[in-house]
mmCIF file of C-alpha atoms in Angstrom:
data_model
loop_
_atom_site.group_PDB
_atom_site.id
_atom_site.type_symbol
_atom_site.label_atom_id
_atom_site.label_comp_id
_atom_site.label_asym_id
_atom_site.label_seq_id
_atom_site.Cartn_x
_atom_site.Cartn_y
_atom_site.Cartn_z
ATOM 1 C CA UNK A 1 3.307 0.649 -18.986
ATOM 2 C CA UNK A 2 6.225 -0.197 -16.865
ATOM 3 C CA UNK A 3 6.995 -3.525 -15.481
ATOM 4 C CA UNK A 4 9.495 -4.438 -12.876
ATOM 5 C CA UNK A 5 10.862 -8.068 -13.221
ATOM 6 C CA UNK A 6 12.651 -9.467 -10.152
ATOM 7 C CA UNK A 7 15.259 -11.862 -10.749
ATOM 8 C CA UNK A 8 16.964 -14.209 -8.426
ATOM 9 C CA UNK A 9 19.653 -15.990 -10.333
ATOM 10 C CA UNK A 10 17.645 -19.189 -10.388
ATOM 11 C CA UNK A 11 14.972 -20.846 -12.431
ATOM 12 C CA UNK A 12 12.125 -18.976 -10.731
ATOM 13 C CA UNK A 13 13.565 -15.688 -11.786
ATOM 14 C CA UNK A 14 13.946 -17.002 -15.440
ATOM 15 C CA UNK A 15 10.165 -17.957 -15.272
ATOM 16 C CA UNK A 16 9.381 -14.466 -14.098
ATOM 17 C CA UNK A 17 11.626 -13.025 -17.041
ATOM 18 C CA UNK A 18 9.776 -15.163 -19.596
ATOM 19 C CA UNK A 19 6.327 -14.108 -18.362
ATOM 20 C CA UNK A 20 7.233 -10.515 -18.138
ATOM 21 C CA UNK A 21 8.777 -10.532 -21.829
ATOM 22 C CA UNK A 22 5.419 -12.360 -23.044
ATOM 23 C CA UNK A 23 3.199 -9.810 -21.172
ATOM 24 C CA UNK A 24 5.172 -6.943 -22.573
ATOM 25 C CA UNK A 25 4.986 -8.231 -26.235
ATOM 26 C CA UNK A 26 1.140 -8.335 -25.906
ATOM 27 C CA UNK A 27 1.097 -4.667 -24.684
ATOM 28 C CA UNK A 28 2.994 -3.173 -27.499
ATOM 29 C CA UNK A 29 4.580 -0.027 -25.734
ATOM 30 C CA UNK A 30 6.040 -1.400 -22.583
ATOM 31 C CA UNK A 31 9.397 -0.808 -20.622
ATOM 32 C CA UNK A 32 10.881 -3.520 -18.642
ATOM 33 C CA UNK A 33 13.053 -2.890 -15.580
ATOM 34 C CA UNK A 34 15.042 -6.122 -14.791
ATOM 35 C CA UNK A 35 16.072 -5.968 -11.087
ATOM 36 C CA UNK A 36 18.364 -8.107 -8.832
ATOM 37 C CA UNK A 37 18.306 -7.493 -5.167
ATOM 38 C CA UNK A 38 21.172 -8.886 -2.972
ATOM 39 C CA UNK A 39 19.863 -9.452 0.576
ATOM 40 C CA UNK A 40 21.565 -6.983 2.799
ATOM 41 C CA UNK A 41 21.155 -6.135 6.405
ATOM 42 C CA UNK A 42 21.638 -2.720 7.559
ATOM 43 C CA UNK A 43 21.906 -3.972 11.194
ATOM 44 C CA UNK A 44 25.539 -4.763 11.740
ATOM 45 C CA UNK A 45 27.848 -3.327 14.217
ATOM 46 C CA UNK A 46 31.282 -3.149 12.741
ATOM 47 C CA UNK A 47 34.664 -1.347 13.097
ATOM 48 C CA UNK A 48 35.528 1.452 10.421
ATOM 49 C CA UNK A 49 37.869 -1.097 8.980
ATOM 50 C CA UNK A 50 35.206 -3.767 8.763
ATOM 51 C CA UNK A 51 32.880 -1.281 7.011
ATOM 52 C CA UNK A 52 35.453 -0.376 4.388
ATOM 53 C CA UNK A 53 35.834 -4.094 3.705
ATOM 54 C CA UNK A 54 32.069 -4.565 3.569
ATOM 55 C CA UNK A 55 31.584 -1.751 1.221
ATOM 56 C CA UNK A 56 34.326 -3.135 -1.104
ATOM 57 C CA UNK A 57 32.657 -6.701 -0.877
ATOM 58 C CA UNK A 58 29.185 -4.834 -1.718
ATOM 59 C CA UNK A 59 30.773 -3.339 -4.951
ATOM 60 C CA UNK A 60 32.215 -6.729 -5.998
ATOM 61 C CA UNK A 61 28.768 -8.278 -5.561
ATOM 62 C CA UNK A 62 26.988 -5.582 -7.581
ATOM 63 C CA UNK A 63 29.403 -6.007 -10.400
ATOM 64 C CA UNK A 64 28.934 -9.935 -10.356
ATOM 65 C CA UNK A 65 25.273 -9.697 -10.416
ATOM 66 C CA UNK A 66 25.346 -7.365 -13.206
ATOM 67 C CA UNK A 67 27.555 -9.557 -15.175
ATOM 68 C CA UNK A 68 25.952 -12.895 -14.419
ATOM 69 C CA UNK A 69 22.331 -12.059 -13.998
ATOM 70 C CA UNK A 70 21.174 -8.753 -15.390
ATOM 71 C CA UNK A 71 23.411 -8.369 -18.643
ATOM 72 C CA UNK A 72 22.491 -11.760 -19.991
ATOM 73 C CA UNK A 73 18.785 -11.038 -19.360
ATOM 74 C CA UNK A 74 18.862 -7.422 -21.049
ATOM 75 C CA UNK A 75 20.918 -8.804 -23.935
ATOM 76 C CA UNK A 76 18.191 -11.441 -24.478
ATOM 77 C CA UNK A 77 15.435 -8.959 -24.053
ATOM 78 C CA UNK A 78 16.846 -6.412 -26.486
ATOM 79 C CA UNK A 79 17.635 -8.933 -29.102
ATOM 80 C CA UNK A 80 13.857 -9.687 -28.991
ATOM 81 C CA UNK A 81 13.185 -6.073 -29.513
ATOM 82 C CA UNK A 82 12.177 -5.071 -25.959
ATOM 83 C CA UNK A 83 12.631 -1.763 -24.251
ATOM 84 C CA UNK A 84 14.624 -3.007 -21.163
ATOM 85 C CA UNK A 85 16.842 -1.643 -18.432
ATOM 86 C CA UNK A 86 18.655 -3.334 -15.452
ATOM 87 C CA UNK A 87 19.804 -2.644 -12.083
ATOM 88 C CA UNK A 88 21.225 -4.290 -9.040
ATOM 89 C CA UNK A 89 20.446 -3.117 -5.334
ATOM 90 C CA UNK A 90 21.307 -4.174 -1.913
ATOM 91 C CA UNK A 91 18.621 -4.426 0.659
ATOM 92 C CA UNK A 92 15.507 -6.408 1.945
ATOM 93 C CA UNK A 93 14.227 -7.900 -1.368
ATOM 94 C CA UNK A 94 10.445 -7.152 -0.857
ATOM 95 C CA UNK A 95 11.063 -3.542 0.490
ATOM 96 C CA UNK A 96 13.803 -2.873 -2.315
ATOM 97 C CA UNK A 97 11.492 -4.054 -5.104
ATOM 98 C CA UNK A 98 8.537 -2.226 -3.752
ATOM 99 C CA UNK A 99 10.712 1.097 -3.399
ATOM 100 C CA UNK A 100 12.038 0.873 -6.862
ATOM 101 C CA UNK A 101 8.469 0.186 -8.216
ATOM 102 C CA UNK A 102 7.421 3.639 -6.407
ATOM 103 C CA UNK A 103 10.409 5.407 -7.466
ATOM 104 C CA UNK A 104 10.282 4.327 -11.083
ATOM 105 C CA UNK A 105 6.280 4.741 -11.272
ATOM 106 C CA UNK A 106 5.978 1.330 -12.312
ATOM 107 C CA UNK A 107 2.704 -0.289 -12.960
ATOM 108 C CA UNK A 108 3.394 -3.948 -11.889
ATOM 109 C CA UNK A 109 6.038 -6.069 -10.233
ATOM 110 C CA UNK A 110 6.647 -9.717 -11.647
ATOM 111 C CA UNK A 111 8.563 -12.278 -9.475
ATOM 112 C CA UNK A 112 8.891 -15.979 -9.423
ATOM 113 C CA UNK A 113 7.778 -18.112 -6.779
ATOM 114 C CA UNK A 114 10.780 -19.360 -4.708
ATOM 115 C CA UNK A 115 11.140 -22.442 -2.774
ATOM 116 C CA UNK A 116 12.555 -21.184 0.580
ATOM 117 C CA UNK A 117 13.446 -23.404 3.397
ATOM 118 C CA UNK A 118 10.049 -24.386 5.231
ATOM 119 C CA UNK A 119 11.523 -23.296 8.699
ATOM 120 C CA UNK A 120 12.663 -19.929 7.644
ATOM 121 C CA UNK A 121 9.577 -19.150 5.670
ATOM 122 C CA UNK A 122 7.495 -20.078 8.787
ATOM 123 C CA UNK A 123 9.669 -17.913 11.178
ATOM 124 C CA UNK A 124 10.386 -14.833 8.883
ATOM 125 C CA UNK A 125 7.679 -15.272 6.105
ATOM 126 C CA UNK A 126 8.614 -15.553 2.435
ATOM 127 C CA UNK A 127 9.945 -12.701 0.470
ATOM 128 C CA UNK A 128 7.235 -13.291 -2.120
ATOM 129 C CA UNK A 129 4.703 -13.279 0.584
ATOM 130 C CA UNK A 130 5.900 -9.986 2.155
ATOM 131 C CA UNK A 131 6.055 -8.429 -1.299
ATOM 132 C CA UNK A 132 2.431 -9.423 -2.170
ATOM 133 C CA UNK A 133 1.055 -8.209 1.191
ATOM 134 C CA UNK A 134 2.993 -4.683 1.376
ATOM 135 C CA UNK A 135 3.645 -3.719 -2.367
ATOM 136 C CA UNK A 136 2.169 -0.430 -3.662
ATOM 137 C CA UNK A 137 1.574 -1.927 -7.061
ATOM 138 C CA UNK A 138 0.027 -5.228 -8.259
ATOM 139 C CA UNK A 139 2.381 -8.148 -7.943
ATOM 140 C CA UNK A 140 2.289 -11.174 -10.239
ATOM 141 C CA UNK A 141 3.813 -14.394 -8.808
ATOM 142 C CA UNK A 142 4.853 -16.745 -11.424
ATOM 143 C CA UNK A 143 4.935 -20.452 -10.440
#
């Protein structure tokens, strides 16, 4: 069994991590893949210089997210005896989590419920709602 746990760097991600850890403990043999997705739009028209700067910034963001979010989560899971790996990606959060679940042949995605701004979620839909509606595997949303 393989579970994807989506972290967001906030309390909702911590709740998802705790839920995923507890679920994995009841299953026995379970692999956890801890994922942090940095929202990234591919639709940006820039000069070559701006693209080079953007790439540099992207690499810095990945490094910071690994250091501040993924590594502490992995250390805690491994200390608890869990089989866990981590990754950071750029992209649309819902699409990226779903793609990772497909690529990794995961059985389930676990995410925390976020409290996005009311106007933004009404206009664009929430990340969690989009993931639940379009994911190729079951999604557990932790309150």
